[in-house]
Amino acid sequence: MFSQYQDQVIERYVKEAVQVTAVLRLPLVALIALLGPVIPVRDHWLPFLFQGLLVAYGAAAAGWLWWVFKRPIGPWAGWSSTVFDLLALLALCAASGGATSLLLPVFFLLPVAVAFLYRPGLTATLGVGVAVGYLAVWLLFVVRDDDVDLHIEVYLYFGFLLWLAAATTGLSFVLVRRSATVAALLETREQLVTQSMGTEERERQRLAEALHDGPLQNILAARMDLEEALEKNADPSVAAAESTLRETAAQLRSTVTSLHPQVLAQLGLTLALRELAEQYARRGGYELHMRLTEVSRPDCESLLYRVARESLANINKHAHARNVEVELSATAEEITLTITDDGVGFDPSVISHRVAEGHIGIASQYLRVESWGGNFDVVSSPGTGTRIVVRIPRGSEQIAE
């Protein structure tokens, strides 16, 4: 389990590192392009080839930037993009005469970028490759051009690059160690939340069964006795008592359902959500729009039902909405619940303060979703309504157990 959480943490950090480097790559290409007007490129080193390579590099960088923000990023993204950077830079240096030394700072940047991919072995390999590649380009100049010699500065820069490879490898190792610590803390936290949720769910079910089998049955029996008495003698005081018992039974049924929604076992998540949303819509007096996909009987159905109930209750209490939309959808990878209202909205940052004050309704649902490996997103601001999106991966029940 620990390695699973560590992999999840590292995957998240690597994705962020790939996205950041993708954003920074385009300005870097633009700076390299400025070398042409500033430093004349030697004719016999094919300046047009240099320009063509730079245009291709820029186009690839733009396409990659779109990809990493619009498409899923696999574990290959970090090292493959860095290898491509290294090859592109070597090609640019080999195609340009006078620009080689000015491209040296870019060589220094490559190992630093690789360090944040959380792969020390990869960082060391590419770091050494950067140093060797820089020296190889200079050797190419020495062989092709009699005017170029291997100055002492070349060896000095080569040594700097090797040192940088060692330093960034150490940095990557430290980052991996820290991510492992974070993963261990996350695992402990998730286990505590999961155990708490399990205990709470069992207590809710036990209490619901006790109320249903005890007090509720006694009230129903007493009500039947009063109904029989009313049939014999229409006493106003008996009628008032019967009415009170009827209201009490209804309230008790509502409490039992709130503690442990039996409707899920009877109807399934999709129909249960429909019934729940319609009940709250009648109470709230707003227009309800539903798009509910049949999702069978996922193990997370109780969690999604509680999130929907808490969200709809908040809408009825605080939103003053005119329209509410409830959407349930599913793919092979995840189940998504979306609840949107056009009410007064709020500042999502106040959720943490509400927790500190002891109001843990929506915040507790956030922790529940997170413990299942899902995402709980709240998009809102004063005056713009609220949109809650809950995504739970298929098979996440194994994580929560």
Tab-separated table of N, CA and C in Angstrom, residues 15-134:
chain	number	residue	atom	x	y	z
A	15	LYS	N	3.958	15.079	-13.119
A	15	LYS	CA	3.039	15.746	-14.048
A	15	LYS	C	3.189	17.254	-13.960
A	16	GLU	N	3.270	17.779	-12.741
A	16	GLU	CA	3.448	19.217	-12.579
A	16	GLU	C	4.768	19.676	-13.171
A	17	ALA	N	5.842	18.896	-12.955
A	17	ALA	CA	7.148	19.272	-13.494
A	17	ALA	C	7.126	19.288	-15.017
A	18	VAL	N	6.481	18.296	-15.629
A	18	VAL	CA	6.397	18.241	-17.093
A	18	VAL	C	5.618	19.443	-17.626
A	19	GLN	N	4.537	19.817	-16.955
A	19	GLN	CA	3.744	20.955	-17.411
A	19	GLN	C	4.515	22.266	-17.281
A	20	VAL	N	5.245	22.421	-16.184
A	20	VAL	CA	6.015	23.658	-15.998
A	20	VAL	C	7.109	23.773	-17.051
A	21	THR	N	7.849	22.690	-17.291
A	21	THR	CA	8.913	22.740	-18.294
A	21	THR	C	8.336	22.951	-19.693
A	22	ALA	N	7.136	22.436	-19.942
A	22	ALA	CA	6.507	22.656	-21.249
A	22	ALA	C	6.191	24.134	-21.456
A	23	VAL	N	5.760	24.806	-20.381
A	23	VAL	CA	5.482	26.242	-20.477
A	23	VAL	C	6.768	27.031	-20.699
A	24	LEU	N	7.843	26.637	-20.007
A	24	LEU	CA	9.104	27.377	-20.098
A	24	LEU	C	9.860	27.100	-21.391
A	25	ARG	N	9.521	26.042	-22.095
A	25	ARG	CA	10.284	25.675	-23.292
A	25	ARG	C	10.087	26.684	-24.418
A	26	LEU	N	8.888	27.201	-24.592
A	26	LEU	CA	8.644	28.151	-25.682
A	26	LEU	C	9.447	29.444	-25.525
A	27	PRO	N	9.476	30.083	-24.359
A	27	PRO	CA	10.351	31.253	-24.221
A	27	PRO	C	11.816	30.920	-24.470
A	28	LEU	N	12.234	29.720	-24.098
A	28	LEU	CA	13.619	29.314	-24.354
A	28	LEU	C	13.903	29.247	-25.846
A	29	VAL	N	12.963	28.696	-26.611
A	29	VAL	CA	13.133	28.641	-28.061
A	29	VAL	C	13.217	30.053	-28.636
A	30	ALA	N	12.399	30.956	-28.102
A	30	ALA	CA	12.438	32.343	-28.579
A	30	ALA	C	13.788	32.986	-28.286
A	31	LEU	N	14.362	32.727	-27.125
A	31	LEU	CA	15.678	33.292	-26.798
A	31	LEU	C	16.758	32.725	-27.711
A	32	ILE	N	16.679	31.429	-28.001
A	32	ILE	CA	17.659	30.840	-28.916
A	32	ILE	C	17.530	31.467	-30.298
A	33	ALA	N	16.291	31.765	-30.701
A	33	ALA	CA	16.080	32.367	-32.020
A	33	ALA	C	16.744	33.735	-32.120
A	34	LEU	N	16.887	34.432	-30.991
A	34	LEU	CA	17.532	35.746	-31.011
A	34	LEU	C	19.030	35.659	-31.256
A	35	LEU	N	19.611	34.468	-31.152
A	35	LEU	CA	21.037	34.319	-31.397
A	35	LEU	C	21.383	34.633	-32.850
A	36	GLY	N	20.445	34.341	-33.760
A	36	GLY	CA	20.721	34.583	-35.177
A	36	GLY	C	21.017	36.034	-35.475
A	37	PRO	N	20.104	36.960	-35.126
A	37	PRO	CA	20.389	38.380	-35.403
A	37	PRO	C	21.553	38.936	-34.591
A	38	VAL	N	21.806	38.393	-33.394
A	38	VAL	CA	22.849	38.953	-32.536
A	38	VAL	C	24.233	38.424	-32.909
A	39	ILE	N	24.332	37.122	-33.103
A	39	ILE	CA	25.620	36.489	-33.411
A	39	ILE	C	25.549	35.919	-34.820
A	40	PRO	N	26.371	36.386	-35.736
A	40	PRO	CA	26.362	35.824	-37.099
A	40	PRO	C	26.736	34.350	-37.085
A	41	VAL	N	25.961	33.567	-37.805
A	41	VAL	CA	26.242	32.139	-37.920
A	41	VAL	C	27.130	31.918	-39.130
A	42	ARG	N	28.196	31.157	-38.956
A	42	ARG	CA	29.149	30.921	-40.024
A	42	ARG	C	28.479	30.217	-41.202
A	43	ASP	N	28.790	30.703	-42.374
A	43	ASP	CA	28.118	30.185	-43.563
A	43	ASP	C	28.340	28.693	-43.760
A	44	HIS	N	29.578	28.244	-43.527
A	44	HIS	CA	29.837	26.833	-43.811
A	44	HIS	C	29.264	25.904	-42.743
A	45	TRP	N	28.597	26.474	-41.744
A	45	TRP	CA	27.926	25.631	-40.755
A	45	TRP	C	26.410	25.632	-40.966
A	46	LEU	N	25.972	25.926	-42.158
A	46	LEU	CA	24.577	25.762	-42.597
A	46	LEU	C	23.586	26.521	-41.698
A	47	PRO	N	23.584	27.847	-41.805
A	47	PRO	CA	22.638	28.617	-40.975
A	47	PRO	C	21.187	28.303	-41.280
A	48	PHE	N	20.883	27.979	-42.545
A	48	PHE	CA	19.491	27.649	-42.871
A	48	PHE	C	19.040	26.359	-42.174
A	49	LEU	N	19.971	25.420	-42.052
A	49	LEU	CA	19.646	24.205	-41.307
A	49	LEU	C	19.379	24.541	-39.838
A	50	PHE	N	20.197	25.461	-39.290
A	50	PHE	CA	19.981	25.900	-37.915
A	50	PHE	C	18.581	26.506	-37.745
A	51	GLN	N	18.200	27.353	-38.665
A	51	GLN	CA	16.888	27.986	-38.589
A	51	GLN	C	15.761	26.976	-38.764
A	52	GLY	N	15.937	26.035	-39.679
A	52	GLY	CA	14.917	25.002	-39.870
A	52	GLY	C	14.745	24.129	-38.642
A	53	LEU	N	15.885	23.756	-38.038
A	53	LEU	CA	15.811	22.957	-36.810
A	53	LEU	C	15.126	23.729	-35.690
A	54	LEU	N	15.406	25.032	-35.619
A	54	LEU	CA	14.805	25.837	-34.560
A	54	LEU	C	13.293	25.968	-34.759
A	55	VAL	N	12.866	26.139	-36.015
A	55	VAL	CA	11.430	26.218	-36.290
A	55	VAL	C	10.745	24.900	-35.922
A	56	ALA	N	11.383	23.781	-36.296
A	56	ALA	CA	10.801	22.481	-35.958
A	56	ALA	C	10.745	22.273	-34.446
A	57	TYR	N	11.786	22.714	-33.758
A	57	TYR	CA	11.824	22.610	-32.302
A	57	TYR	C	10.712	23.435	-31.665
A	58	GLY	N	10.511	24.656	-32.183
A	58	GLY	CA	9.445	25.508	-31.666
A	58	GLY	C	8.067	24.927	-31.907
A	59	ALA	N	7.851	24.350	-33.103
A	59	ALA	CA	6.554	23.739	-33.403
A	59	ALA	C	6.304	22.538	-32.492
A	60	ALA	N	7.343	21.738	-32.290
A	60	ALA	CA	7.202	20.578	-31.399
A	60	ALA	C	6.927	21.030	-29.968
A	61	ALA	N	7.586	22.114	-29.528
A	61	ALA	CA	7.367	22.625	-28.173
A	61	ALA	C	5.929	23.113	-28.004
A	62	ALA	N	5.389	23.797	-29.028
A	62	ALA	CA	4.005	24.265	-28.947
A	62	ALA	C	3.024	23.103	-28.917
A	63	GLY	N	3.263	22.097	-29.753
A	63	GLY	CA	2.396	20.922	-29.743
A	63	GLY	C	2.453	20.168	-28.429
A	64	TRP	N	3.654	20.073	-27.863
A	64	TRP	CA	3.808	19.379	-26.584
A	64	TRP	C	3.110	20.136	-25.455
A	65	LEU	N	3.173	21.474	-25.501
A	65	LEU	CA	2.488	22.279	-24.498
A	65	LEU	C	0.991	22.018	-24.527
A	66	TRP	N	0.410	21.931	-25.703
A	66	TRP	CA	-1.018	21.632	-25.820
A	66	TRP	C	-1.310	20.231	-25.290
A	67	TRP	N	-0.452	19.295	-25.596
A	67	TRP	CA	-0.680	17.898	-25.221
A	67	TRP	C	-0.707	17.706	-23.705
A	68	VAL	N	0.279	18.291	-23.001
A	68	VAL	CA	0.403	18.011	-21.567
A	68	VAL	C	-0.728	18.638	-20.758
A	69	PHE	N	-1.427	19.638	-21.323
A	69	PHE	CA	-2.537	20.244	-20.602
A	69	PHE	C	-3.900	19.728	-21.055
A	70	LYS	N	-3.948	19.039	-22.183
A	70	LYS	CA	-5.217	18.557	-22.716
A	70	LYS	C	-5.338	17.042	-22.708
A	71	ARG	N	-4.235	16.348	-22.591
A	71	ARG	CA	-4.248	14.888	-22.668
A	71	ARG	C	-3.631	14.287	-21.414
A	72	PRO	N	-3.962	13.023	-21.109
A	72	PRO	CA	-3.302	12.364	-19.974
A	72	PRO	C	-1.803	12.239	-20.219
A	73	ILE	N	-1.042	12.392	-19.148
A	73	ILE	CA	0.415	12.320	-19.233
A	73	ILE	C	0.865	10.990	-18.649
A	74	GLY	N	1.540	10.201	-19.447
A	74	GLY	CA	2.045	8.923	-18.991
A	74	GLY	C	3.400	9.059	-18.318
A	75	PRO	N	3.908	7.978	-17.718
A	75	PRO	CA	5.214	8.043	-17.036
A	75	PRO	C	6.375	8.300	-17.985
A	76	TRP	N	6.145	8.127	-19.276
A	76	TRP	CA	7.201	8.338	-20.262
A	76	TRP	C	7.396	9.811	-20.600
A	77	ALA	N	6.452	10.672	-20.215
A	77	ALA	CA	6.458	12.057	-20.683
A	77	ALA	C	7.689	12.822	-20.216
A	78	GLY	N	8.078	12.630	-18.956
A	78	GLY	CA	9.185	13.404	-18.414
A	78	GLY	C	10.501	13.114	-19.093
A	79	TRP	N	10.878	11.837	-19.112
A	79	TRP	CA	12.196	11.525	-19.677
A	79	TRP	C	12.228	11.684	-21.185
A	80	SER	N	11.112	11.385	-21.874
A	80	SER	CA	11.117	11.488	-23.337
A	80	SER	C	11.237	12.949	-23.789
A	81	SER	N	10.533	13.871	-23.091
A	81	SER	CA	10.638	15.277	-23.468
A	81	SER	C	12.038	15.819	-23.201
A	82	THR	N	12.675	15.347	-22.126
A	82	THR	CA	14.026	15.816	-21.824
A	82	THR	C	15.040	15.262	-22.813
A	83	VAL	N	14.902	14.004	-23.178
A	83	VAL	CA	15.781	13.433	-24.200
A	83	VAL	C	15.623	14.196	-25.514
A	84	PHE	N	14.382	14.541	-25.857
A	84	PHE	CA	14.149	15.313	-27.076
A	84	PHE	C	14.823	16.679	-26.981
A	85	ASP	N	14.749	17.322	-25.794
A	85	ASP	CA	15.436	18.600	-25.606
A	85	ASP	C	16.936	18.454	-25.838
A	86	LEU	N	17.509	17.413	-25.278
A	86	LEU	CA	18.947	17.196	-25.415
A	86	LEU	C	19.343	16.979	-26.872
A	87	LEU	N	18.592	16.150	-27.576
A	87	LEU	CA	18.907	15.883	-28.985
A	87	LEU	C	18.725	17.141	-29.835
A	88	ALA	N	17.651	17.894	-29.561
A	88	ALA	CA	17.418	19.122	-30.320
A	88	ALA	C	18.525	20.133	-30.081
A	89	LEU	N	18.974	20.246	-28.854
A	89	LEU	CA	20.026	21.209	-28.536
A	89	LEU	C	21.347	20.809	-29.176
A	90	LEU	N	21.654	19.518	-29.151
A	90	LEU	CA	22.879	19.054	-29.812
A	90	LEU	C	22.819	19.308	-31.309
A	91	ALA	N	21.657	19.083	-31.903
A	91	ALA	CA	21.521	19.329	-33.339
A	91	ALA	C	21.681	20.814	-33.662
A	92	LEU	N	21.109	21.679	-32.834
A	92	LEU	CA	21.248	23.115	-33.052
A	92	LEU	C	22.699	23.561	-32.921
A	93	CYS	N	23.390	23.021	-31.935
A	93	CYS	CA	24.797	23.379	-31.759
A	93	CYS	C	25.644	22.875	-32.923
A	94	ALA	N	25.349	21.677	-33.391
A	94	ALA	CA	26.130	21.126	-34.501
A	94	ALA	C	25.870	21.870	-35.801
A	95	ALA	N	24.674	22.454	-35.943
A	95	ALA	CA	24.339	23.171	-37.184
A	95	ALA	C	24.744	24.637	-37.140
A	96	SER	N	25.235	25.111	-35.996
A	96	SER	CA	25.592	26.530	-35.861
A	96	SER	C	27.042	26.638	-35.424
A	97	GLY	N	27.730	27.572	-36.025
A	97	GLY	CA	29.131	27.740	-35.653
A	97	GLY	C	29.303	28.603	-34.424
A	98	GLY	N	28.991	29.905	-34.570
A	98	GLY	CA	29.274	30.835	-33.497
A	98	GLY	C	28.303	30.770	-32.342
A	99	ALA	N	27.194	30.104	-32.491
A	99	ALA	CA	26.184	30.118	-31.431
A	99	ALA	C	26.426	29.073	-30.365
A	100	THR	N	27.431	28.219	-30.566
A	100	THR	CA	27.588	27.095	-29.651
A	100	THR	C	27.860	27.558	-28.227
A	101	SER	N	28.794	28.438	-28.051
A	101	SER	CA	29.118	28.857	-26.698
A	101	SER	C	27.953	29.600	-26.037
A	102	LEU	N	27.164	30.320	-26.831
A	102	LEU	CA	26.032	31.037	-26.263
A	102	LEU	C	24.895	30.104	-25.878
A	103	LEU	N	24.878	28.919	-26.441
A	103	LEU	CA	23.862	27.948	-26.033
A	103	LEU	C	24.267	27.185	-24.772
A	104	LEU	N	25.448	27.477	-24.259
A	104	LEU	CA	25.921	26.763	-23.082
A	104	LEU	C	24.965	26.867	-21.894
A	105	PRO	N	24.382	28.045	-21.573
A	105	PRO	CA	23.451	28.092	-20.424
A	105	PRO	C	22.293	27.116	-20.544
A	106	VAL	N	21.878	26.823	-21.780
A	106	VAL	CA	20.779	25.885	-21.945
A	106	VAL	C	21.210	24.494	-21.510
A	107	PHE	N	22.493	24.165	-21.775
A	107	PHE	CA	22.998	22.877	-21.307
A	107	PHE	C	22.912	22.769	-19.790
A	108	PHE	N	23.176	23.866	-19.115
A	108	PHE	CA	23.106	23.848	-17.663
A	108	PHE	C	21.681	23.675	-17.157
A	109	LEU	N	20.706	24.103	-17.933
A	109	LEU	CA	19.314	24.013	-17.500
A	109	LEU	C	18.761	22.593	-17.582
A	110	LEU	N	19.260	21.814	-18.510
A	110	LEU	CA	18.677	20.484	-18.725
A	110	LEU	C	18.754	19.584	-17.497
A	111	PRO	N	19.928	19.424	-16.871
A	111	PRO	CA	19.948	18.549	-15.681
A	111	PRO	C	19.057	19.065	-14.556
A	112	VAL	N	18.944	20.383	-14.415
A	112	VAL	CA	18.092	20.932	-13.363
A	112	VAL	C	16.635	20.549	-13.604
A	113	ALA	N	16.193	20.629	-14.859
A	113	ALA	CA	14.819	20.250	-15.182
A	113	ALA	C	14.574	18.772	-14.926
A	114	VAL	N	15.559	17.945	-15.253
A	114	VAL	CA	15.396	16.500	-15.070
A	114	VAL	C	15.321	16.145	-13.595
A	115	ALA	N	15.974	16.935	-12.740
A	115	ALA	CA	15.997	16.609	-11.312
A	115	ALA	C	14.593	16.562	-10.727
A	116	PHE	N	13.672	17.346	-11.272
A	116	PHE	CA	12.314	17.415	-10.739
A	116	PHE	C	11.398	16.337	-11.310
A	117	LEU	N	11.974	15.396	-12.052
A	117	LEU	CA	11.194	14.254	-12.534
A	117	LEU	C	11.196	13.114	-11.519
A	118	TYR	N	11.875	13.294	-10.378
A	118	TYR	CA	11.866	12.323	-9.286
A	118	TYR	C	12.391	10.955	-9.728
A	119	ARG	N	13.418	10.978	-10.591
A	119	ARG	CA	14.073	9.754	-11.028
A	119	ARG	C	15.580	9.984	-10.968
A	120	PRO	N	16.244	9.690	-9.838
A	120	PRO	CA	17.680	9.971	-9.712
A	120	PRO	C	18.510	9.292	-10.786
A	121	GLY	N	18.193	8.043	-11.140
A	121	GLY	CA	18.957	7.358	-12.168
A	121	GLY	C	18.848	8.054	-13.510
A	122	LEU	N	17.641	8.472	-13.849
A	122	LEU	CA	17.437	9.193	-15.106
A	122	LEU	C	18.160	10.536	-15.082
A	123	THR	N	18.110	11.220	-13.938
A	123	THR	CA	18.798	12.506	-13.815
A	123	THR	C	20.295	12.339	-14.030
A	124	ALA	N	20.881	11.299	-13.409
A	124	ALA	CA	22.324	11.065	-13.572
A	124	ALA	C	22.664	10.732	-15.020
A	125	THR	N	21.858	9.885	-15.641
A	125	THR	CA	22.147	9.473	-17.024
A	125	THR	C	22.087	10.662	-17.978
A	126	LEU	N	21.019	11.434	-17.902
A	126	LEU	CA	20.887	12.570	-18.808
A	126	LEU	C	21.857	13.690	-18.451
A	127	GLY	N	22.170	13.834	-17.166
A	127	GLY	CA	23.153	14.845	-16.778
A	127	GLY	C	24.515	14.565	-17.369
A	128	VAL	N	24.950	13.321	-17.278
A	128	VAL	CA	26.224	12.936	-17.901
A	128	VAL	C	26.132	13.057	-19.416
A	129	GLY	N	24.968	12.705	-19.971
A	129	GLY	CA	24.785	12.839	-21.413
A	129	GLY	C	24.907	14.278	-21.881
A	130	VAL	N	24.405	15.228	-21.068
A	130	VAL	CA	24.533	16.645	-21.400
A	130	VAL	C	26.011	17.043	-21.459
A	131	ALA	N	26.770	16.640	-20.450
A	131	ALA	CA	28.193	16.993	-20.413
A	131	ALA	C	28.945	16.377	-21.591
A	132	VAL	N	28.716	15.113	-21.836
A	132	VAL	CA	29.388	14.438	-22.947
A	132	VAL	C	28.959	15.036	-24.285
A	133	GLY	N	27.671	15.356	-24.422
A	133	GLY	CA	27.190	15.961	-25.659
A	133	GLY	C	27.829	17.309	-25.917
A	134	TYR	N	27.973	18.116	-24.859
A	134	TYR	CA	28.634	19.418	-25.020
A	134	TYR	C	30.073	19.243	-25.503
